[in-house]
Amino acid sequence: MNIRSLTRGDGVVIGAAVVLFIASFLDFLSVDCPSGADCPVPNAWDSLGTVMSVYLGGIIAAGLVVAGRRAMPGRKVVGMDVAQFGTALSLFALWTILWTVIDIAGNAGAGAILGLFGALLLAAGAVATPLVPALKAPLLGAPGPQAGQPYGAQQQGGYGYPGTRQQPYGQQQSGGRPGPQGGGPAQDFSPFWFAVPVARPLYSEDGSPTPIAELAPGTWYLAVDQRGPALVAQTQDGRRGVLQDTTGIQRG
């Protein structure tokens, strides 16, 4: 999974998982220990049910949410998309830790309080990311155009980075000819590298409405054919599909 495909919402979910991991090692209860006495204070790992349902469950939920949206779009777990299953698991973790903290009332330790905060952050990020445009923005900006390098020097950048100045799609390049505007095959089409400004779905060539992949900003993809205003693109793992929305893409 390309790190540049991560969104701000994914960053919130990953950050919440880190908070839960740290909280699991902190004191779960606040114990008033007499001076000089040895009072062992439990953490979340001393309670298997709490660890599994809240801390480990929340971390697993974060992994499912991010992986389901970026690496495994369309895959199912017990009838739900992987990301949807992860979101449901994050809500279960929040519900469990909330009532646990309420039940222990004034005896909640740093681990319990921080765990509640992490679970709340996780559930909020999982639920709000598909709904809030600001959270759909890339976590890392796309790399800018790079200056030319001597022949033979290793190019830097994403998959297939051409190392040339980007041009908006549709602008005729020197010595080239514009592709056809109809819906038939592009007889004079020449493959080229391009990048998308925001994450966009790639659909199957057979016209299926379910996306087979998601093109991520900051990564270069190869356009292998043109179908009217749409492009047939190839991903890093060799899958081919139709990019229906070519608005604002940058051509390498």
Short mmCIF file of N, CA and C in Angstrom, two decimals, residues 52-126:
data_model
loop_
_atom_site.label_atom_id
_atom_site.label_comp_id
_atom_site.label_asym_id
_atom_site.label_seq_id
_atom_site.Cartn_x
_atom_site.Cartn_y
_atom_site.Cartn_z
N MET A 52 -8.72 -7.67 24.77
CA MET A 52 -9.23 -8.16 23.49
C MET A 52 -10.32 -7.27 22.92
N SER A 53 -11.24 -6.82 23.78
CA SER A 53 -12.40 -6.09 23.29
C SER A 53 -12.12 -4.62 23.03
N VAL A 54 -11.19 -4.04 23.76
CA VAL A 54 -10.95 -2.60 23.64
C VAL A 54 -9.62 -2.29 22.96
N TYR A 55 -8.54 -2.72 23.56
CA TYR A 55 -7.23 -2.30 23.08
C TYR A 55 -6.81 -3.05 21.81
N LEU A 56 -6.71 -4.38 21.90
CA LEU A 56 -6.38 -5.13 20.69
C LEU A 56 -7.49 -5.02 19.65
N GLY A 57 -8.74 -5.04 20.12
CA GLY A 57 -9.85 -4.90 19.18
C GLY A 57 -9.81 -3.57 18.44
N GLY A 58 -9.47 -2.50 19.16
CA GLY A 58 -9.38 -1.19 18.51
C GLY A 58 -8.24 -1.12 17.52
N ILE A 59 -7.09 -1.70 17.87
CA ILE A 59 -5.95 -1.70 16.95
C ILE A 59 -6.26 -2.51 15.70
N ILE A 60 -6.89 -3.66 15.88
CA ILE A 60 -7.30 -4.47 14.72
C ILE A 60 -8.32 -3.71 13.88
N ALA A 61 -9.25 -3.03 14.53
CA ALA A 61 -10.26 -2.24 13.80
C ALA A 61 -9.58 -1.16 12.95
N ALA A 62 -8.57 -0.49 13.50
CA ALA A 62 -7.87 0.54 12.74
C ALA A 62 -7.21 -0.05 11.51
N GLY A 63 -6.57 -1.22 11.67
CA GLY A 63 -5.94 -1.87 10.52
C GLY A 63 -6.95 -2.25 9.45
N LEU A 64 -8.11 -2.74 9.87
CA LEU A 64 -9.14 -3.12 8.90
C LEU A 64 -9.70 -1.91 8.16
N VAL A 65 -9.90 -0.80 8.88
CA VAL A 65 -10.44 0.40 8.25
C VAL A 65 -9.49 0.92 7.18
N VAL A 66 -8.21 1.06 7.53
CA VAL A 66 -7.24 1.61 6.58
C VAL A 66 -7.00 0.64 5.42
N ALA A 67 -6.78 -0.64 5.74
CA ALA A 67 -6.52 -1.62 4.68
C ALA A 67 -7.75 -1.80 3.79
N GLY A 68 -8.93 -1.77 4.38
CA GLY A 68 -10.14 -1.96 3.59
C GLY A 68 -10.37 -0.84 2.59
N ARG A 69 -9.95 0.37 2.94
CA ARG A 69 -10.16 1.51 2.04
C ARG A 69 -9.03 1.66 1.02
N ARG A 70 -7.84 1.21 1.35
CA ARG A 70 -6.69 1.47 0.49
C ARG A 70 -6.19 0.23 -0.25
N ALA A 71 -6.11 -0.91 0.45
CA ALA A 71 -5.50 -2.09 -0.14
C ALA A 71 -6.49 -3.17 -0.55
N MET A 72 -7.69 -3.18 0.06
CA MET A 72 -8.65 -4.25 -0.22
C MET A 72 -10.04 -3.70 -0.48
N PRO A 73 -10.20 -2.74 -1.40
CA PRO A 73 -11.55 -2.21 -1.65
C PRO A 73 -12.46 -3.28 -2.24
N GLY A 74 -13.67 -3.35 -1.71
CA GLY A 74 -14.65 -4.29 -2.25
C GLY A 74 -14.64 -5.66 -1.60
N ARG A 75 -13.61 -5.99 -0.81
CA ARG A 75 -13.58 -7.31 -0.17
C ARG A 75 -14.53 -7.35 1.02
N LYS A 76 -15.06 -8.55 1.28
CA LYS A 76 -16.11 -8.71 2.28
C LYS A 76 -15.63 -9.52 3.48
N VAL A 77 -16.17 -9.18 4.66
CA VAL A 77 -15.99 -9.95 5.89
C VAL A 77 -17.36 -10.06 6.53
N VAL A 78 -17.85 -11.28 6.71
CA VAL A 78 -19.19 -11.55 7.23
C VAL A 78 -20.26 -10.66 6.59
N GLY A 79 -20.18 -10.53 5.27
CA GLY A 79 -21.18 -9.78 4.53
C GLY A 79 -20.98 -8.29 4.45
N MET A 80 -19.94 -7.76 5.09
CA MET A 80 -19.66 -6.32 5.06
C MET A 80 -18.31 -6.07 4.42
N ASP A 81 -18.14 -4.87 3.83
CA ASP A 81 -16.82 -4.48 3.36
C ASP A 81 -15.85 -4.51 4.53
N VAL A 82 -14.58 -4.75 4.23
CA VAL A 82 -13.56 -4.82 5.28
C VAL A 82 -13.55 -3.53 6.11
N ALA A 83 -13.63 -2.37 5.42
CA ALA A 83 -13.61 -1.09 6.14
C ALA A 83 -14.85 -0.93 7.01
N GLN A 84 -16.01 -1.39 6.52
CA GLN A 84 -17.24 -1.30 7.31
C GLN A 84 -17.16 -2.20 8.54
N PHE A 85 -16.58 -3.37 8.38
CA PHE A 85 -16.42 -4.27 9.52
C PHE A 85 -15.48 -3.65 10.56
N GLY A 86 -14.40 -3.01 10.08
CA GLY A 86 -13.49 -2.34 11.00
C GLY A 86 -14.17 -1.19 11.74
N THR A 87 -15.03 -0.46 11.04
CA THR A 87 -15.77 0.64 11.68
C THR A 87 -16.70 0.11 12.76
N ALA A 88 -17.40 -1.00 12.48
CA ALA A 88 -18.29 -1.60 13.47
C ALA A 88 -17.49 -2.07 14.69
N LEU A 89 -16.31 -2.63 14.45
CA LEU A 89 -15.48 -3.09 15.56
C LEU A 89 -14.98 -1.92 16.41
N SER A 90 -14.69 -0.78 15.75
CA SER A 90 -14.25 0.40 16.51
C SER A 90 -15.38 0.93 17.40
N LEU A 91 -16.61 0.89 16.91
CA LEU A 91 -17.75 1.33 17.72
C LEU A 91 -17.97 0.39 18.90
N PHE A 92 -17.76 -0.90 18.69
CA PHE A 92 -17.89 -1.86 19.79
C PHE A 92 -16.83 -1.60 20.85
N ALA A 93 -15.60 -1.30 20.42
CA ALA A 93 -14.52 -1.00 21.37
C ALA A 93 -14.85 0.25 22.18
N LEU A 94 -15.39 1.28 21.51
CA LEU A 94 -15.76 2.51 22.21
C LEU A 94 -16.87 2.25 23.22
N TRP A 95 -17.87 1.48 22.83
CA TRP A 95 -18.99 1.17 23.73
C TRP A 95 -18.49 0.41 24.97
N THR A 96 -17.59 -0.52 24.76
CA THR A 96 -17.08 -1.33 25.87
C THR A 96 -16.28 -0.49 26.86
N ILE A 97 -15.34 0.31 26.37
CA ILE A 97 -14.50 1.10 27.27
C ILE A 97 -15.30 2.20 27.95
N LEU A 98 -16.31 2.74 27.26
CA LEU A 98 -17.15 3.78 27.86
C LEU A 98 -17.85 3.26 29.11
N TRP A 99 -18.50 2.11 28.99
CA TRP A 99 -19.23 1.57 30.15
C TRP A 99 -18.29 1.01 31.21
N THR A 100 -17.10 0.60 30.79
CA THR A 100 -16.12 0.14 31.77
C THR A 100 -15.65 1.30 32.64
N VAL A 101 -15.36 2.44 32.01
CA VAL A 101 -14.93 3.62 32.76
C VAL A 101 -16.05 4.13 33.66
N ILE A 102 -17.29 4.11 33.17
CA ILE A 102 -18.43 4.53 34.00
C ILE A 102 -18.57 3.61 35.21
N ASP A 103 -18.35 2.32 34.99
CA ASP A 103 -18.54 1.33 36.06
C ASP A 103 -17.50 1.50 37.17
N ILE A 104 -16.25 1.79 36.80
CA ILE A 104 -15.21 1.93 37.84
C ILE A 104 -15.17 3.34 38.40
N ALA A 105 -15.94 4.23 37.81
CA ALA A 105 -16.14 5.60 38.33
C ALA A 105 -14.82 6.28 38.68
N GLY A 106 -14.66 6.68 39.94
CA GLY A 106 -13.50 7.45 40.35
C GLY A 106 -12.21 6.67 40.43
N ASN A 107 -12.25 5.37 40.17
CA ASN A 107 -11.04 4.55 40.25
C ASN A 107 -10.36 4.36 38.90
N ALA A 108 -10.81 5.09 37.88
CA ALA A 108 -10.21 4.95 36.55
C ALA A 108 -8.80 5.50 36.54
N GLY A 109 -7.86 4.71 36.04
CA GLY A 109 -6.48 5.13 35.95
C GLY A 109 -6.17 5.75 34.60
N ALA A 110 -4.88 6.10 34.40
CA ALA A 110 -4.48 6.75 33.15
C ALA A 110 -4.72 5.86 31.95
N GLY A 111 -4.52 4.54 32.12
CA GLY A 111 -4.73 3.63 31.00
C GLY A 111 -6.17 3.58 30.55
N ALA A 112 -7.10 3.61 31.51
CA ALA A 112 -8.52 3.58 31.16
C ALA A 112 -8.96 4.89 30.50
N ILE A 113 -8.52 6.01 31.08
CA ILE A 113 -8.92 7.31 30.53
C ILE A 113 -8.33 7.52 29.13
N LEU A 114 -7.03 7.20 28.98
CA LEU A 114 -6.40 7.35 27.66
C LEU A 114 -6.98 6.35 26.66
N GLY A 115 -7.35 5.16 27.17
CA GLY A 115 -8.00 4.19 26.29
C GLY A 115 -9.34 4.67 25.79
N LEU A 116 -10.11 5.33 26.66
CA LEU A 116 -11.39 5.91 26.25
C LEU A 116 -11.18 6.98 25.19
N PHE A 117 -10.16 7.83 25.40
CA PHE A 117 -9.87 8.87 24.41
C PHE A 117 -9.47 8.26 23.07
N GLY A 118 -8.61 7.23 23.11
CA GLY A 118 -8.17 6.59 21.87
C GLY A 118 -9.32 5.92 21.14
N ALA A 119 -10.20 5.23 21.88
CA ALA A 119 -11.35 4.57 21.25
C ALA A 119 -12.32 5.58 20.65
N LEU A 120 -12.51 6.72 21.34
CA LEU A 120 -13.37 7.77 20.81
C LEU A 120 -12.78 8.36 19.53
N LEU A 121 -11.47 8.59 19.53
CA LEU A 121 -10.80 9.13 18.35
C LEU A 121 -10.87 8.15 17.19
N LEU A 122 -10.69 6.87 17.49
CA LEU A 122 -10.74 5.83 16.46
C LEU A 122 -12.12 5.76 15.82
N ALA A 123 -13.16 5.69 16.65
CA ALA A 123 -14.52 5.59 16.12
C ALA A 123 -14.89 6.84 15.32
N ALA A 124 -14.49 8.02 15.80
CA ALA A 124 -14.79 9.26 15.09
C ALA A 124 -14.11 9.29 13.73
N GLY A 125 -12.83 8.88 13.69
CA GLY A 125 -12.11 8.88 12.42
C GLY A 125 -12.68 7.87 11.44
N ALA A 126 -13.06 6.68 11.94
CA ALA A 126 -13.59 5.64 11.06
C ALA A 126 -14.94 6.04 10.47
#
